[in-house]
Coordinates of C-alpha atoms and ligand atoms in Angstrom, one line a residue:
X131 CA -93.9 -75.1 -130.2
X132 CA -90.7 -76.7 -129.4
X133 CA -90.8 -79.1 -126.5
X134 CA -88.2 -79.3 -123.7
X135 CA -86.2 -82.6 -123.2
X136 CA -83.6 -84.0 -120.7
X137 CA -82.1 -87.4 -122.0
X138 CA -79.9 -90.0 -120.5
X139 CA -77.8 -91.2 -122.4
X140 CA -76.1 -94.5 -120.2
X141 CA -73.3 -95.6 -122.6
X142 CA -72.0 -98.4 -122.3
X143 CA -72.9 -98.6 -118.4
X144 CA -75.0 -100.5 -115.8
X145 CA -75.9 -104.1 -116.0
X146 CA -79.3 -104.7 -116.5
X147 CA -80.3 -105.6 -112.8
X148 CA -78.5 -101.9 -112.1
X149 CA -80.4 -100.5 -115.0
X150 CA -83.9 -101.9 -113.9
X151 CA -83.1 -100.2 -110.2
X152 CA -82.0 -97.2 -111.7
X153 CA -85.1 -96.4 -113.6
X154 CA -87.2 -97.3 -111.0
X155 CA -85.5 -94.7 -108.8
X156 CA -85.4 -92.2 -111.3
X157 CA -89.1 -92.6 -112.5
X158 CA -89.9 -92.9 -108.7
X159 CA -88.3 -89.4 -107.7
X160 CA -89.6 -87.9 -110.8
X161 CA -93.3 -89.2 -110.3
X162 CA -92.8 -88.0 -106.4
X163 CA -91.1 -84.3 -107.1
X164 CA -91.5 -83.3 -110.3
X165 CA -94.7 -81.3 -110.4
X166 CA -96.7 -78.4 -111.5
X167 CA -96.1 -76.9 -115.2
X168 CA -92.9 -78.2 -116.0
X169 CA -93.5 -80.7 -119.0
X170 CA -90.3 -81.6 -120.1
X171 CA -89.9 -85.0 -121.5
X172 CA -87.5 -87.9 -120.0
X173 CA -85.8 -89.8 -122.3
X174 CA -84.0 -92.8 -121.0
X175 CA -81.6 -94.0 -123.8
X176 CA -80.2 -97.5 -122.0
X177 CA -77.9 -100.3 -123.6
X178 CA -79.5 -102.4 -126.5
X179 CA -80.6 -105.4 -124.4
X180 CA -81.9 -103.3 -121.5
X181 CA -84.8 -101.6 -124.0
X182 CA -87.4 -103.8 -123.7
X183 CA -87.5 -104.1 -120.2
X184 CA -87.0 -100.7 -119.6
X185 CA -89.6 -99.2 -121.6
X186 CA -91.8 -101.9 -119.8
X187 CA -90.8 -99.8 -116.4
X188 CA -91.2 -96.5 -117.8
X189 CA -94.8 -95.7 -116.3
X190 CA -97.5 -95.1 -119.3
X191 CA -97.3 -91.0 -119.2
X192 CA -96.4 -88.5 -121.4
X193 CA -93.4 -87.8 -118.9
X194 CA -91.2 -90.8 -120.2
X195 CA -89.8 -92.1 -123.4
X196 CA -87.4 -94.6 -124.4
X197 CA -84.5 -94.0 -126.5
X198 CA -81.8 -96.1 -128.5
X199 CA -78.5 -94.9 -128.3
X200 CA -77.6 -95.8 -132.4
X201 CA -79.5 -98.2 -134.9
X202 CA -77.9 -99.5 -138.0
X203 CA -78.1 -97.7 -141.7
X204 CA -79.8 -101.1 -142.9
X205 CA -83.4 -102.4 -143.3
X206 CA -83.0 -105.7 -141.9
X207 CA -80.7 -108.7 -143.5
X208 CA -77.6 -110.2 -142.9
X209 CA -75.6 -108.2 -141.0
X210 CA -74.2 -109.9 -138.0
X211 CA -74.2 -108.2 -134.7
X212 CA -76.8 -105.0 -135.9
X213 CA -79.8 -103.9 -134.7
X214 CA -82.4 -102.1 -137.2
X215 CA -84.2 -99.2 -136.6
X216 CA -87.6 -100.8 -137.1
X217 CA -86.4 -103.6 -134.5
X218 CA -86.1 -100.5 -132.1
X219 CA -89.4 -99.0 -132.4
X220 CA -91.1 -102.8 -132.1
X221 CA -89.6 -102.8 -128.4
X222 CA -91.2 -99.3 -127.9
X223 CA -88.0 -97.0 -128.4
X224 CA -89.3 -93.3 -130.1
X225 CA -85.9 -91.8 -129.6
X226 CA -82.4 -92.7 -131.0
X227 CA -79.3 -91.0 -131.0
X228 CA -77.5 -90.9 -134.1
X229 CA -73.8 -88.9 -134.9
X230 CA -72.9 -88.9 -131.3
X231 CA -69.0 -87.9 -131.3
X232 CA -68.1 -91.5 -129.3
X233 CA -69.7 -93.2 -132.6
X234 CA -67.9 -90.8 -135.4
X235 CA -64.6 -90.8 -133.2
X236 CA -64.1 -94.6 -132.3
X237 CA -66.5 -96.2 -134.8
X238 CA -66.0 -93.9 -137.6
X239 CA -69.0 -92.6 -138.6
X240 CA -69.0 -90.1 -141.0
X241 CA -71.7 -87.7 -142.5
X242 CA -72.4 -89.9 -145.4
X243 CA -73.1 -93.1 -143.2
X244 CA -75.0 -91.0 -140.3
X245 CA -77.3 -89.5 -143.7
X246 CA -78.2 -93.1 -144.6
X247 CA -78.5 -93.6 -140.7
X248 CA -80.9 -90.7 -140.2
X249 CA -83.4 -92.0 -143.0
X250 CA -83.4 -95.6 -141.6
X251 CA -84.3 -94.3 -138.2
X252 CA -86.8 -91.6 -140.0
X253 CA -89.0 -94.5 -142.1
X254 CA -88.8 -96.9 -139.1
X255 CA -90.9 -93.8 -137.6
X256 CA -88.2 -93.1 -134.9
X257 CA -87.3 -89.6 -133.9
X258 CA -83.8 -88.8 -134.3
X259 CA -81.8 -87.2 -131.7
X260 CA -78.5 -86.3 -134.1
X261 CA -75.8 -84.9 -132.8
X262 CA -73.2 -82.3 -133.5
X263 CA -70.3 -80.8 -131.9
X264 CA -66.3 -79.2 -132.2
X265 CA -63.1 -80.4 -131.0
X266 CA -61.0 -78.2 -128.5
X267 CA -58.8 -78.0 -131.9
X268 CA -61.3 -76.7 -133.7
X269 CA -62.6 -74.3 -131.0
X270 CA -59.1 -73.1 -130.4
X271 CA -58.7 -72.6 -134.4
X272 CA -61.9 -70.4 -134.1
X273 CA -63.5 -72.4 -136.8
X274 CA -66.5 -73.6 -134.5
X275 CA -69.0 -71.8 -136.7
X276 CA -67.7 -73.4 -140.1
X277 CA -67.8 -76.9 -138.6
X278 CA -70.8 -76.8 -136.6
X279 CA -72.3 -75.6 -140.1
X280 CA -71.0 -78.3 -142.0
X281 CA -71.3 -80.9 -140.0
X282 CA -75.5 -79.7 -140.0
X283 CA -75.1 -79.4 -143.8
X284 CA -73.3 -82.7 -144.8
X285 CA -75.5 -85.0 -142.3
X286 CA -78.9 -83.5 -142.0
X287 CA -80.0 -80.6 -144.3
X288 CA -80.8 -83.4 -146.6
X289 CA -84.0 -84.3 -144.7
X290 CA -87.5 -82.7 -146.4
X291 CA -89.2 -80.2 -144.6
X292 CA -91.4 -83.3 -142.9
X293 CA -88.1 -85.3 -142.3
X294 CA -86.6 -83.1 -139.7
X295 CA -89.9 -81.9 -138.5
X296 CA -89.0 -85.3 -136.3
X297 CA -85.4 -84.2 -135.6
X298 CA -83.9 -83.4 -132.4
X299 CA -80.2 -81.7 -132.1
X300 CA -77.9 -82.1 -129.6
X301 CA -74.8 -79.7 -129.6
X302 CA -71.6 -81.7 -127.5
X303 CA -68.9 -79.9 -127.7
X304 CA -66.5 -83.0 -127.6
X305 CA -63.5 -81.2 -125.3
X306 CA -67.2 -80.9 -122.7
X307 CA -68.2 -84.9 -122.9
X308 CA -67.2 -87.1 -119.8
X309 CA -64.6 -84.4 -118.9
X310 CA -66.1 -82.6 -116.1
X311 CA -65.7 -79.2 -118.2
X312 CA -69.1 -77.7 -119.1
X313 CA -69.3 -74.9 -121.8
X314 CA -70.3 -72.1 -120.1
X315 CA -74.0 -71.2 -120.7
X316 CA -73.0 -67.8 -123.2
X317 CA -70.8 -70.4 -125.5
X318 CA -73.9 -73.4 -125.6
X319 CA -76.6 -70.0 -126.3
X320 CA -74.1 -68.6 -129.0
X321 CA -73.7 -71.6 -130.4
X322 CA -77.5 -72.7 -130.3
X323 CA -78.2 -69.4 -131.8
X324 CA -76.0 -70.0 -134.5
X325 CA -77.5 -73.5 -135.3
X326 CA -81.0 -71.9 -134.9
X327 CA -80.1 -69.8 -137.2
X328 CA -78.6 -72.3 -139.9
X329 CA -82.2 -74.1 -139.9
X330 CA -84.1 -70.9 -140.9
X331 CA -81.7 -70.7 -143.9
X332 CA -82.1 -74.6 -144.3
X333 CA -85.7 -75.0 -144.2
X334 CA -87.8 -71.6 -142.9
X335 CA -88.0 -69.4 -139.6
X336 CA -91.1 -71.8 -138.2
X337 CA -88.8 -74.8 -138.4
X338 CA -86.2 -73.0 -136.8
X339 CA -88.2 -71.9 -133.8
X340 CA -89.9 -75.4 -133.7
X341 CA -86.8 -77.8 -133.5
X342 CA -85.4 -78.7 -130.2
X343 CA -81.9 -77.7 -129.1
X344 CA -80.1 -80.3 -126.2
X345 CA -76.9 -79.3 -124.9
X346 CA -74.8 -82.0 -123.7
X347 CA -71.4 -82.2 -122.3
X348 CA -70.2 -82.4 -118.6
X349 CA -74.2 -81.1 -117.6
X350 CA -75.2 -81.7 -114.0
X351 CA -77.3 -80.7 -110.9
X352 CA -75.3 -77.9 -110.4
X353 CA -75.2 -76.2 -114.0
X354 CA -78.5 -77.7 -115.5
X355 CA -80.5 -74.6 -114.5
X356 CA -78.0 -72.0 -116.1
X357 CA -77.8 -73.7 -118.8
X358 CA -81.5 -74.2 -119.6
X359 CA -82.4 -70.6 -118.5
X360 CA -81.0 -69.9 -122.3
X361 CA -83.2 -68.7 -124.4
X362 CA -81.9 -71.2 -127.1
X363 CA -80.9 -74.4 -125.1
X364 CA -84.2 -76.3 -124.3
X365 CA -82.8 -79.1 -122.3
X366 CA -79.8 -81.5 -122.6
X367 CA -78.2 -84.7 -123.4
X368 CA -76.8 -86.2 -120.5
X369 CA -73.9 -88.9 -119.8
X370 CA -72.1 -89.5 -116.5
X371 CA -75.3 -87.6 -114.7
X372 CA -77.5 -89.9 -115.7
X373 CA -76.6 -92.4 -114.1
X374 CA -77.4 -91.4 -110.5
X375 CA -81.0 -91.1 -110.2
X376 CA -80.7 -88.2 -107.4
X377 CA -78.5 -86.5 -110.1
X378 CA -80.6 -86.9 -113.2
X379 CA -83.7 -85.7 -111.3
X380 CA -82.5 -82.6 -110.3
X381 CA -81.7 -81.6 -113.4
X382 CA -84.8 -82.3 -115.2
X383 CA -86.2 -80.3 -112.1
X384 CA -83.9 -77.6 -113.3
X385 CA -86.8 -76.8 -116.2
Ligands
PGA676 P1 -71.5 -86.3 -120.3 O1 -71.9 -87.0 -121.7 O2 -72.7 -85.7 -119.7 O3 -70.9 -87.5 -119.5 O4 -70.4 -85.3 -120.6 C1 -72.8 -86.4 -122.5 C2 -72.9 -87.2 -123.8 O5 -71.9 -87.7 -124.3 O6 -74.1 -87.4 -124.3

């Protein structure tokens, strides 16, 4: 069965004496209040130089894993200032995010580039958290559906059946990132349905029901528990939240 996840994603935020006292608080409260059945996974996706050290923090459980936040489409060579996805999981990451909307907006990443992304991350044995997501534009157009679709078709149907077995989705609705407005919890479930849906036809119906679904976009401690009470929505990708440890608890206590 699909498992449930809440990952921080920090950006391009903290230093790494700030990063090292966040986790500590976050694994500390977690450790301290998060009891009884609810087994969601932590993912803690911090800046490149941070990884190490932080996975070293992260208390040897199944609780915690460490993510990347992208890894390049290249093996290893010269390519000045990248960082391989076989680098990554030698410093202990499992996770990384690939196709977030920051990277396709500002660093222009497109479906083609993500594709060769995705099986770089895939044969270094990391598991991909890849991202999708539509523009107010497009939401206002009432195309959501036909992007969402494509966007699922051009970067990651390509995967074999075993492939995305390891794959993680994240819908963002971009006009919801870092702006304070959350979808509500009927858009992120229509939407999750829909993309649910689109794996069936992809692969088969047990794929479909076995893939986890992270919303992210403006989530806190105050809509976490809404949002996850969706039947389609098993946890979420979080960004300005997860960066206060009191924040981030609560809503992996949301589960
Ligand atoms: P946000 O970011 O929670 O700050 O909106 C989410 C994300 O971009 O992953």
């Amino acid at each position: 069965m699909r498992k449930n996840i809440v990952a921080g994603n920090w950006k391009m935020n903290t230093t790494y004496q700030d990063g090292l006292a966040l986790v500590s608080e976050i694994t500390n409260m977690v450790q301290d209040e998060v009891t009884g059945p609810n087994g969601v996974e932590v993912v803690i996706c911090p800046p490149f130089p941070f990884l190490f050290a932080i996975g070293k923090q992260l208390p040897a459980s199944s609780r915690f894993h460490l993510g990347a936040q992208n890894c390049s489409e290249k093996e290893s060579g010269a390519y000045t200032g990248e960082v391989s996805a076989k680098m990554l999981q030698s410093v202990g990451c499992e996770y990384v995010i690939l196709g977030h909307s920051e990277r396709r907006q500002y660093f222009r990443e497109d479906d083609e580039l993500l594709s060769q992304k995705l099986k770089a991350a895939l044969a270094a044995g990391l598991k991909p958290i890849f991202c999708v997501g539509e523009s107010l534009e497009t939401r206002e157009a009432d195309d959501t559906f036909n992007f969402i679709s494509k966007q699922l078709k051009d970067g990651l149907f390509h995967l074999s059946n075993e492939e995305f077995d390891q794959v993680v989705i994240a819908y963002e609705p971009i006009w919801a990132i870092g702006t304070g407005k959350t979808a509500t919890s009927a858009q992120a479930q229509e939407v999750h349905a829909f993309i649910r849906e689109q794996i069936a036809r992809a692969y088969d119906a047990e794929a479909a029901l076995n893939t986890t679904i992270l919303y992210g976009g403006s989530a806190n401690a105050q809509n976490a528990r809404e949002l996850f009470s969706q039947p389609d929505v098993d946890g979420g990708l979080i960004g300005g939240a997860s960066l206060k440890s009191r924040d981030f608890t609560e809503i992996i206590k949301s589960f």
